[in-house]
CSV table of N, CA and C in Angstrom, one decimal:
chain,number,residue,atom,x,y,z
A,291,UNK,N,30.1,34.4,-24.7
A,291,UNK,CA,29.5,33.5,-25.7
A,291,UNK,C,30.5,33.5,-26.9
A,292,UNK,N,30.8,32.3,-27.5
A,292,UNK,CA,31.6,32.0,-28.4
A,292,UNK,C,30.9,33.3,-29.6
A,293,UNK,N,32.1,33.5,-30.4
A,293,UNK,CA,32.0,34.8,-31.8
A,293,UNK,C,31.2,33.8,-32.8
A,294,UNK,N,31.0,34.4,-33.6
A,294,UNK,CA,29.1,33.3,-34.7
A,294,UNK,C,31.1,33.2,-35.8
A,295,UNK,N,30.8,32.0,-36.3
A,295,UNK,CA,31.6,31.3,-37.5
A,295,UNK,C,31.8,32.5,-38.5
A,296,UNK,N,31.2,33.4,-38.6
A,296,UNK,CA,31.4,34.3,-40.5
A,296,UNK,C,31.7,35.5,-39.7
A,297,UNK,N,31.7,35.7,-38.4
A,297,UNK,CA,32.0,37.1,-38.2
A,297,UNK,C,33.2,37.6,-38.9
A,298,UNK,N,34.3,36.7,-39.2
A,298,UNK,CA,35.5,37.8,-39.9
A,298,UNK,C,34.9,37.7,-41.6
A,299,UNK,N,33.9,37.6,-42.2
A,299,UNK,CA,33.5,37.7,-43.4
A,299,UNK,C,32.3,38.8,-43.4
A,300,UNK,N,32.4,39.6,-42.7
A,300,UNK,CA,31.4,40.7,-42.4
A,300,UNK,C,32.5,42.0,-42.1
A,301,UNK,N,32.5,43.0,-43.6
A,301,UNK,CA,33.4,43.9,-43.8
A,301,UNK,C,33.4,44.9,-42.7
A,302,UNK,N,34.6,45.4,-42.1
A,302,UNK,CA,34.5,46.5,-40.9
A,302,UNK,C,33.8,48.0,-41.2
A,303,UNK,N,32.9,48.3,-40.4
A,303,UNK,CA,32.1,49.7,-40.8
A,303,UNK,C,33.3,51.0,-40.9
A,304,UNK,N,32.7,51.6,-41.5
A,304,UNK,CA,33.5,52.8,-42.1
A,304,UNK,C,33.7,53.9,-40.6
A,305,UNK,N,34.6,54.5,-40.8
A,305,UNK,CA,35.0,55.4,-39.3
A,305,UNK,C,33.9,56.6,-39.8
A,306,UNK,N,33.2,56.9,-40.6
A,306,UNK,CA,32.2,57.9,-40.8
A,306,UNK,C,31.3,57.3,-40.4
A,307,UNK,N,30.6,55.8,-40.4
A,307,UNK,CA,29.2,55.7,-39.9
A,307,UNK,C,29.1,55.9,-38.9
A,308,UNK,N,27.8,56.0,-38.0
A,308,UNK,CA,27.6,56.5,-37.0
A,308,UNK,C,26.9,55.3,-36.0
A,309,UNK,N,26.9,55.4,-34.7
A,309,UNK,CA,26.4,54.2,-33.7
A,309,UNK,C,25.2,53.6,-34.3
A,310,UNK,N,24.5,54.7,-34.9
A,310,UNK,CA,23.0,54.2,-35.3
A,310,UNK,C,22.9,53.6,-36.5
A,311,UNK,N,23.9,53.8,-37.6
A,311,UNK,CA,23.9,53.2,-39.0
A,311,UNK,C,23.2,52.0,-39.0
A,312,UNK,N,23.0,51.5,-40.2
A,312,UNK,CA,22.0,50.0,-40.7
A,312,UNK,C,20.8,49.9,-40.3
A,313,UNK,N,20.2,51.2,-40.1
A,313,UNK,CA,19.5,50.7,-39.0
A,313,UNK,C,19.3,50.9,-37.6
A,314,UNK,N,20.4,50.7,-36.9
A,314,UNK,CA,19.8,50.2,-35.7
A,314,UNK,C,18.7,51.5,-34.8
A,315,UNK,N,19.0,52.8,-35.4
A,315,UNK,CA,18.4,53.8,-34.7
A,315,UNK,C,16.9,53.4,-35.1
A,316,UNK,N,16.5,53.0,-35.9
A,316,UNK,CA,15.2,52.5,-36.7
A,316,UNK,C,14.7,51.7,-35.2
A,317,UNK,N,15.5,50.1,-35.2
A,317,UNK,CA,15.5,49.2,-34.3
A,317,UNK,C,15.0,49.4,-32.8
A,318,UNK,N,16.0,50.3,-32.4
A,318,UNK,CA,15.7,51.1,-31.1
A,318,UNK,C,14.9,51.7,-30.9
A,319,UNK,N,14.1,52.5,-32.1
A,319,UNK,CA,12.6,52.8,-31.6
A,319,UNK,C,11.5,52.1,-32.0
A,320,UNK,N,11.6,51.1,-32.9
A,320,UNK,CA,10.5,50.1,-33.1
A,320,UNK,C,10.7,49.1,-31.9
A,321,UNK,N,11.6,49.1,-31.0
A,321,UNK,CA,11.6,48.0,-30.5
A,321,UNK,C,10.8,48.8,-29.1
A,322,UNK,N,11.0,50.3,-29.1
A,322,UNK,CA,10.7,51.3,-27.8
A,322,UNK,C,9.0,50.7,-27.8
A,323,UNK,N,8.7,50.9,-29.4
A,323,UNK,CA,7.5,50.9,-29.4
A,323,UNK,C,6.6,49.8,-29.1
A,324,UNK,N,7.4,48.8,-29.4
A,324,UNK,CA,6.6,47.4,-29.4
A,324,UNK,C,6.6,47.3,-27.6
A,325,UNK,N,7.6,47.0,-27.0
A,325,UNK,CA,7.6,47.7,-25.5
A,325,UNK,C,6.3,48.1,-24.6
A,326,UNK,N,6.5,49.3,-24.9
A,326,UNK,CA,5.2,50.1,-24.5
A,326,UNK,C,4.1,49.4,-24.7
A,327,UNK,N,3.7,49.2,-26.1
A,327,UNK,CA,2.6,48.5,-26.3
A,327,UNK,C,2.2,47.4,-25.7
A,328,UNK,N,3.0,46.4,-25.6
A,328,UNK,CA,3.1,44.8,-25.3
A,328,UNK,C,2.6,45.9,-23.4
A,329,UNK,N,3.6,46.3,-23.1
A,329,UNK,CA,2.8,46.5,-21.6
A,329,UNK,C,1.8,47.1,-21.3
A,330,UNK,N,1.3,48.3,-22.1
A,330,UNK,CA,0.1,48.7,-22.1
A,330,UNK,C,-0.9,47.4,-22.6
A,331,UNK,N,-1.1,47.0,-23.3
A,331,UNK,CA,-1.7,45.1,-23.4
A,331,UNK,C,-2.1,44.5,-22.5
A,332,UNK,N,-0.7,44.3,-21.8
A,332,UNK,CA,-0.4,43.5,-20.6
A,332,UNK,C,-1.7,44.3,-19.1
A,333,UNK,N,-1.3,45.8,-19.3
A,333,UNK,CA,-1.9,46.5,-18.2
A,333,UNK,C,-3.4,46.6,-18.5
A,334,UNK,N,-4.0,46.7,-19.6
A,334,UNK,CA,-5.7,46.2,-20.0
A,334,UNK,C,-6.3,45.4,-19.6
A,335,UNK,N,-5.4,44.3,-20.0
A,335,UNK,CA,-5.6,42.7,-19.9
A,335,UNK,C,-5.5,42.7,-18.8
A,336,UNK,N,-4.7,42.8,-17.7
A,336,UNK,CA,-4.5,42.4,-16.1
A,336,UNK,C,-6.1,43.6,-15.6
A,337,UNK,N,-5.9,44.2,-15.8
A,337,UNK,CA,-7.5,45.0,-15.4
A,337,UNK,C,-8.2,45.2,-15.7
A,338,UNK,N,-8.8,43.9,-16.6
A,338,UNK,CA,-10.3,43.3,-17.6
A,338,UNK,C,-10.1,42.1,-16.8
A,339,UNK,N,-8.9,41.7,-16.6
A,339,UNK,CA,-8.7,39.7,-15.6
A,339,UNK,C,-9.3,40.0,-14.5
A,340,UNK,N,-8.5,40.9,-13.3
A,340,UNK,CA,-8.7,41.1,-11.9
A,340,UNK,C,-9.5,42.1,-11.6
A,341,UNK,N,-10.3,42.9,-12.6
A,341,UNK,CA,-11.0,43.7,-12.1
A,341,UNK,C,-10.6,44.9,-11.1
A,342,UNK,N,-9.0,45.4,-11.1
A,342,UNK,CA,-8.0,46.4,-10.2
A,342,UNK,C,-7.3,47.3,-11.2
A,343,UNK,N,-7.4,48.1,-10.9
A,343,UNK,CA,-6.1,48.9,-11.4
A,343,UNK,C,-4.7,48.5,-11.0
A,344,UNK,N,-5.0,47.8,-9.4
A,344,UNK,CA,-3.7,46.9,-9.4
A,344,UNK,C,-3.0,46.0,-10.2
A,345,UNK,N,-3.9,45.2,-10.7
A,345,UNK,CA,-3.9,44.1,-10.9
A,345,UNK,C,-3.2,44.2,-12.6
A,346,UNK,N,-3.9,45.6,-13.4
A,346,UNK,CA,-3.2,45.7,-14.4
A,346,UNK,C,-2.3,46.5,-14.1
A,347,UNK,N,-1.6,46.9,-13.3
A,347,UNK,CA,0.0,47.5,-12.8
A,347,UNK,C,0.6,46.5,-13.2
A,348,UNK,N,0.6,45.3,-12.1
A,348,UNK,CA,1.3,44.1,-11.6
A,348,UNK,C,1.1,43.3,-13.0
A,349,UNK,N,0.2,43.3,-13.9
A,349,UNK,CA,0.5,42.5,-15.2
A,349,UNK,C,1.5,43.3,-16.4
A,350,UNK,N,1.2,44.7,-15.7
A,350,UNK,CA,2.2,45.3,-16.9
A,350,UNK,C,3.9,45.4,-16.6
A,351,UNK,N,3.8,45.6,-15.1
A,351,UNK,CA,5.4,45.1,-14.8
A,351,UNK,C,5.6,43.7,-15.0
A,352,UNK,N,5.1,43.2,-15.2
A,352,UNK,CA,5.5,41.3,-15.4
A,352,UNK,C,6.0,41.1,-16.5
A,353,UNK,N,5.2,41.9,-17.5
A,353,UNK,CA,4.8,41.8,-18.9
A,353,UNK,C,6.5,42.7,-19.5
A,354,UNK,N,6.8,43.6,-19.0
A,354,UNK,CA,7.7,44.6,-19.4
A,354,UNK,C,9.2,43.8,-18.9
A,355,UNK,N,9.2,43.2,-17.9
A,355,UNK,CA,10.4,43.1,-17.6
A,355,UNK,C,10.5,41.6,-17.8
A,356,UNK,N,9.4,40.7,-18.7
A,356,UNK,CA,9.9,39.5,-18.8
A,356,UNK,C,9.8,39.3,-20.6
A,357,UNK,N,9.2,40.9,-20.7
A,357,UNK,CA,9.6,40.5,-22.5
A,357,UNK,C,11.1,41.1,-22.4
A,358,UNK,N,11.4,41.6,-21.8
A,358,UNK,CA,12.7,42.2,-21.6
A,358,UNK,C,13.9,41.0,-21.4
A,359,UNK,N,13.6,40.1,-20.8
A,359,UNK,CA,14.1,39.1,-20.6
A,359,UNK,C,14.4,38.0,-22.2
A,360,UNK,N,13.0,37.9,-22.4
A,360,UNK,CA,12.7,37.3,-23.6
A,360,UNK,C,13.7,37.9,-25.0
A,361,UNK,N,13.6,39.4,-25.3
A,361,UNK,CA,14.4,39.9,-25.9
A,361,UNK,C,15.6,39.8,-25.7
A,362,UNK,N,16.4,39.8,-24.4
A,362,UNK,CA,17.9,39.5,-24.6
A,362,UNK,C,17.8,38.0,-25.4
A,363,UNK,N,17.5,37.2,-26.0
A,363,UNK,CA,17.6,36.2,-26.6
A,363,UNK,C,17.7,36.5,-27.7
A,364,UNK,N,16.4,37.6,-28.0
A,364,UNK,CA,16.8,37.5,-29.5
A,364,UNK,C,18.0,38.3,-29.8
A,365,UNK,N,18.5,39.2,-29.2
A,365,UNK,CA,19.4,39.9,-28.8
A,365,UNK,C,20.9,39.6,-28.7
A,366,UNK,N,20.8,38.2,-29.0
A,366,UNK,CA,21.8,37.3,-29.3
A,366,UNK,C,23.0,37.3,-30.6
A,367,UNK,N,21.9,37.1,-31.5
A,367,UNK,CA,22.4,37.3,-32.5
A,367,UNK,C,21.4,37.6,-33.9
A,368,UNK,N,21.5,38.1,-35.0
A,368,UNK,CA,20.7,38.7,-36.0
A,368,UNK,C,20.4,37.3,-36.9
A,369,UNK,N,20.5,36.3,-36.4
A,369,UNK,CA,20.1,34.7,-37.4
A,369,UNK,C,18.5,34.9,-36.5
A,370,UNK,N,18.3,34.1,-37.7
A,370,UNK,CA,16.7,33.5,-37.5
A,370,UNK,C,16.3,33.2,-36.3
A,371,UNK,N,17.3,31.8,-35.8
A,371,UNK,CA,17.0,30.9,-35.0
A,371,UNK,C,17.3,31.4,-33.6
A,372,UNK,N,16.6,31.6,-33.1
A,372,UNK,CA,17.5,32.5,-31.5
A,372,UNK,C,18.5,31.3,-30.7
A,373,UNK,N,17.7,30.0,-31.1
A,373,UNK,CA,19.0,29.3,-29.8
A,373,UNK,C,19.5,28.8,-30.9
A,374,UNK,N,20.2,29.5,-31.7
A,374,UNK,CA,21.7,28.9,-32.3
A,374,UNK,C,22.7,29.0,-31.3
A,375,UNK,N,23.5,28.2,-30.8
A,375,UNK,CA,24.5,28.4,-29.6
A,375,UNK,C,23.9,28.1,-28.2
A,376,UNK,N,23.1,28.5,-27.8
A,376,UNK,CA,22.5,29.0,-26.8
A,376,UNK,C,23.1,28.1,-25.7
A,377,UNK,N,23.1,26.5,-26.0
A,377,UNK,CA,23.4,25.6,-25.0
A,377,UNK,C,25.2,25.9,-24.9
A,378,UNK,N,26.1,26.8,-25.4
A,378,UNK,CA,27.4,27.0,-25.1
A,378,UNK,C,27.3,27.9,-23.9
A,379,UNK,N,26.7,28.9,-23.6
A,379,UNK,CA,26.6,30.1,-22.7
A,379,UNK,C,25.9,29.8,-21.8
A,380,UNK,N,26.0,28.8,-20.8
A,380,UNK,CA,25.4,27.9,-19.7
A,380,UNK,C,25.4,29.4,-18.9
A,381,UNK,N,26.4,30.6,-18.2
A,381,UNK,CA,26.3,32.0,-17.8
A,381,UNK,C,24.9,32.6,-18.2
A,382,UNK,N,25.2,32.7,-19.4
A,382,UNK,CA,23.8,33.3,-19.7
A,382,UNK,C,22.6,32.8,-19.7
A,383,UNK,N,22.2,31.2,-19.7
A,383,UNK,CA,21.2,30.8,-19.6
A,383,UNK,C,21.1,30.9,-17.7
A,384,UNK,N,22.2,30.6,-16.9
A,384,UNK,CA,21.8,30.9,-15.2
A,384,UNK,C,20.9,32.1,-14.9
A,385,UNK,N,22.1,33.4,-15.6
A,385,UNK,CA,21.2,34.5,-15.2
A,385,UNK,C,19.9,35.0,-15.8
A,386,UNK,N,19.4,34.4,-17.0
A,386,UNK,CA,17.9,34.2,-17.9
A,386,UNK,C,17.0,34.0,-16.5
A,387,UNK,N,17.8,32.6,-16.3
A,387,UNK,CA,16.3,31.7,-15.4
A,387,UNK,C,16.4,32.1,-14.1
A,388,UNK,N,17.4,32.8,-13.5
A,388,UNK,CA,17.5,33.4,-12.2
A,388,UNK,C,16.6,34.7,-12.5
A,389,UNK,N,16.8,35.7,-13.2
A,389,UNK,CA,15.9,36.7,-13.3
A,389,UNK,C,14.2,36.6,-13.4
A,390,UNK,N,14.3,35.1,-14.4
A,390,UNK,CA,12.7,34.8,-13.9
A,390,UNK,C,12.2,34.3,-12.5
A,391,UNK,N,13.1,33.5,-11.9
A,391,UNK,CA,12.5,33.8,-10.7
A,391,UNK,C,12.7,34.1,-9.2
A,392,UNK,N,13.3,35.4,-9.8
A,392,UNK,CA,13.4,36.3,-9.0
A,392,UNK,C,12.4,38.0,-9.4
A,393,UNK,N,11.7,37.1,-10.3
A,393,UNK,CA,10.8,37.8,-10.7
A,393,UNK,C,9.8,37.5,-9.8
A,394,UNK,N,9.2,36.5,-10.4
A,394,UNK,CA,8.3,35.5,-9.4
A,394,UNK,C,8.2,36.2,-7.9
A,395,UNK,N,9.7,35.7,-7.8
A,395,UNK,CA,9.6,36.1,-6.0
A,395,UNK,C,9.2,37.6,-5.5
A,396,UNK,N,9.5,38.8,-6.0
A,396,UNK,CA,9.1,40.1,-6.0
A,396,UNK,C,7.5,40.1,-6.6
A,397,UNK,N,7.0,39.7,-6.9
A,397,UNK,CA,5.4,39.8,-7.4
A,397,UNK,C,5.3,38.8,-6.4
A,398,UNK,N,5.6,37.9,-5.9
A,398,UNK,CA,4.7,37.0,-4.7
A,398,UNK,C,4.6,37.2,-3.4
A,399,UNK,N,6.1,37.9,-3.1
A,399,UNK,CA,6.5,38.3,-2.1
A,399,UNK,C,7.1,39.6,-1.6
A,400,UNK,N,6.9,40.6,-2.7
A,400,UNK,CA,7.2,42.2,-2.8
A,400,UNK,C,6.4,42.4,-2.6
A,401,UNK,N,4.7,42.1,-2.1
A,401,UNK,CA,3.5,42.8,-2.8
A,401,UNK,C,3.4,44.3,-2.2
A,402,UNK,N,3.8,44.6,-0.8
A,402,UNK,CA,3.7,45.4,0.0
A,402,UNK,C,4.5,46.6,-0.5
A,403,UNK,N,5.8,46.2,-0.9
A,403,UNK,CA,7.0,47.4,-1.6
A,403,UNK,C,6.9,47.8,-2.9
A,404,UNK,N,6.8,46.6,-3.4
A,404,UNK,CA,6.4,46.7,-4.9
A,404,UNK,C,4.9,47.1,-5.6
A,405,UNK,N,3.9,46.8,-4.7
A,405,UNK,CA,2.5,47.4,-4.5
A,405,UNK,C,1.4,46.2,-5.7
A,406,UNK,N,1.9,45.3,-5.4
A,406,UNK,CA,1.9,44.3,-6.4
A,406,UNK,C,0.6,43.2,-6.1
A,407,UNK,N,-0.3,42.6,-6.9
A,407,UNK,CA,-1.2,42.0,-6.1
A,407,UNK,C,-1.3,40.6,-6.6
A,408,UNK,N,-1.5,39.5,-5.7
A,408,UNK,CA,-1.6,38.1,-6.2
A,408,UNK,C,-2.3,38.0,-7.6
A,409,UNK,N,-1.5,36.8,-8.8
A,409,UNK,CA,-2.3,36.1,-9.6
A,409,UNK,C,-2.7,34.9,-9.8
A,410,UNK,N,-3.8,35.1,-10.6
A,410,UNK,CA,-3.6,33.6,-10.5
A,410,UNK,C,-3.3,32.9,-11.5
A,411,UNK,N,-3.2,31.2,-11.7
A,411,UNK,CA,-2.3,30.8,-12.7
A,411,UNK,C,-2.8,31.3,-14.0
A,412,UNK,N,-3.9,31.5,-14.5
A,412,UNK,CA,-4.3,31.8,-15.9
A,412,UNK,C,-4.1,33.0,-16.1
A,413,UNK,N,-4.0,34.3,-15.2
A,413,UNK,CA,-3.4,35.5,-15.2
A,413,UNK,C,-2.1,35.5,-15.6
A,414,UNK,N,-1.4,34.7,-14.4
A,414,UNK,CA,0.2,34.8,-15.2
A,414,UNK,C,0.2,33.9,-16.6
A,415,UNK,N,-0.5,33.3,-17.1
A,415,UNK,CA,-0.1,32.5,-17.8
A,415,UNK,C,-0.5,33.6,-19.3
A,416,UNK,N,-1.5,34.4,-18.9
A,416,UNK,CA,-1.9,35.5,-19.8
A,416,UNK,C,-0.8,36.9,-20.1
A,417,UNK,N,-0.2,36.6,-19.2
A,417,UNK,CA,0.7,37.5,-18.9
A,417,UNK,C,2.3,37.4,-19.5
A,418,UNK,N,2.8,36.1,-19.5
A,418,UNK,CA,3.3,35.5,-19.9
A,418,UNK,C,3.6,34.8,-21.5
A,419,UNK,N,2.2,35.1,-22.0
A,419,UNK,CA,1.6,34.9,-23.4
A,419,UNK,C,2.3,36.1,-24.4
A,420,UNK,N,1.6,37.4,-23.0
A,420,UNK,CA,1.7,38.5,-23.9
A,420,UNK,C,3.5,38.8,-23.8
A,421,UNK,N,3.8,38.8,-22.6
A,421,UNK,CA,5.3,39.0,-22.9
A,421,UNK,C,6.1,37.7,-24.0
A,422,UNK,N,5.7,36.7,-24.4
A,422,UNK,CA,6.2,36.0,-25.3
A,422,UNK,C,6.3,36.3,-26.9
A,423,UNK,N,5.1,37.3,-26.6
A,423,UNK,CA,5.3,38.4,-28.2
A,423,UNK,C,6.0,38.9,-28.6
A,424,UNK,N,7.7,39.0,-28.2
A,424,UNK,CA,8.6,39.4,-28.2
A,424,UNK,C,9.7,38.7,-29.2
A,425,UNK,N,9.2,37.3,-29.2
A,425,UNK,CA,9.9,36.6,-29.8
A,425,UNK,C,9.4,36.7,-31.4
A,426,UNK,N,7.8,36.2,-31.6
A,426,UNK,CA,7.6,36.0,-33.1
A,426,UNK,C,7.6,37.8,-33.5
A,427,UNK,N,8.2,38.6,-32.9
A,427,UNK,CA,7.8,39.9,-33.1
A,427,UNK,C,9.4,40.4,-34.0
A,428,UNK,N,10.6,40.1,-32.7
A,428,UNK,CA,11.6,40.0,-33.8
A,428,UNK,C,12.0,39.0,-34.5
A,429,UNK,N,11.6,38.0,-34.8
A,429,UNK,CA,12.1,37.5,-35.8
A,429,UNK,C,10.7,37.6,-37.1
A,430,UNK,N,9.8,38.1,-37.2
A,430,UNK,CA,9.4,39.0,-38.1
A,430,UNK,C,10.4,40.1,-38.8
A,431,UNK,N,10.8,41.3,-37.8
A,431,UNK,CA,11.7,42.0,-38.1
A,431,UNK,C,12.9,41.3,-38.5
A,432,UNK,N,13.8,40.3,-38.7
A,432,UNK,CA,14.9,39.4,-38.8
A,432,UNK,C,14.2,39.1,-40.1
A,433,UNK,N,13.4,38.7,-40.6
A,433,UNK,CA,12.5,38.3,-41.7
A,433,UNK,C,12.5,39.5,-42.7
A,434,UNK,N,12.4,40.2,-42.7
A,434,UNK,CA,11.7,41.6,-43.4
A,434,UNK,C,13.7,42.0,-43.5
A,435,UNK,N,14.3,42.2,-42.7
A,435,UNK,CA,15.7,42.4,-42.8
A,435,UNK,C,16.3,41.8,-43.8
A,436,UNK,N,15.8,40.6,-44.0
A,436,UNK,CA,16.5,39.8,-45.2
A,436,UNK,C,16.2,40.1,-46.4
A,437,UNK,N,14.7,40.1,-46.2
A,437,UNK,CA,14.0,40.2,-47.5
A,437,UNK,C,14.0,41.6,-48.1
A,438,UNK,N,14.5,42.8,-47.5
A,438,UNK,CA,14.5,44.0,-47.8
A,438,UNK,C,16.3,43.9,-48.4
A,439,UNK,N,17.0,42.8,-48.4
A,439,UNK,CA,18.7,43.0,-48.4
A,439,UNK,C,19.7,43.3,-47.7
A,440,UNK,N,19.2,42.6,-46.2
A,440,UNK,CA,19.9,42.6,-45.5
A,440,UNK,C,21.1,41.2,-44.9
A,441,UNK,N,21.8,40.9,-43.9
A,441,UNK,CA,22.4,39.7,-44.3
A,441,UNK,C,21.5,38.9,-45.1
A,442,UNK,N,22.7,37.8,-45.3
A,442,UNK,CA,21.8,36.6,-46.5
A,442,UNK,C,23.0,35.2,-45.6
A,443,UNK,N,22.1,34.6,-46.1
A,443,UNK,CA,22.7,33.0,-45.1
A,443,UNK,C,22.4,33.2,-44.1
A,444,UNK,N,21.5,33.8,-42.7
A,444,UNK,CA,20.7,33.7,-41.6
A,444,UNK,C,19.7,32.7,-41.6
């Protein structure tokens, strides 16, 4: 992916700060936490839908590895808008939409290995809801970053 326009106007970190500085150690466990949560959600929800313990397994792995997905986006860059660029990195959008359905295909057709059980469309679509909470979730955080003094022009 092409470098964002102001990166050489963003001063080099000091050889004393540490991997975690600005933040990001903060980031890494809010983001642990939202995680967890969003799939525990996901695993309620799929076992209040289908009536299984399966069924909330199979919504909370759906749920965990497609907000996972979701988040590499925001994961992009620390601006607002997540598809700033987005249409340059045609690579990264293949492997996005290949991992979704090759998601798909392991929950349709893993069920035996994966231990996974059919849904149906309003299930995944519930499922799919909840793993989209990933998005207005960081860019809240991207929000709150600014307004606490962090970059400015995002």
């Amino acid at each position: 992916e092409a470098v964002e326009k102001d990166v050489m106007d963003v001063p080099p970190k000091s050889k004393k700060e540490g991997s975690f500085s600005d933040g990001l150690g903060v980031r890494v466990v809010l983001q642990g936490i939202m995680f967890a949560a969003l799939t525990l959600i996901g695993f309620k929800l799929g076992e209040g839908a289908t009536g299984t313990l399966a069924g909330g397994q199979t919504m909370a792995f759906i749920v965990l590895s497609m907000s996972q997905v979701l988040q590499s986006f925001n994961m992009r860059s620390d601006r607002l808008n997540l598809f700033t660029g987005i249409s340059k990195n045609k690579p990264f959008l293949f492997i996005m939409a290949l991992i979704c359905v090759m998601q798909v295909i392991f929950i349709c057709f893993g069920r035996a290995d994966l231990r996974t059980v059919p849904l149906t469309y309003s299930e995944w679509g519930l499922t799919l809801l909840v793993s989209f909470a990933v998005i207005p979730a960081d860019f809240v955080r991207k929000l709150l970053f600014r307004l606490l003094g962090g970059k400015k022009g995002y």
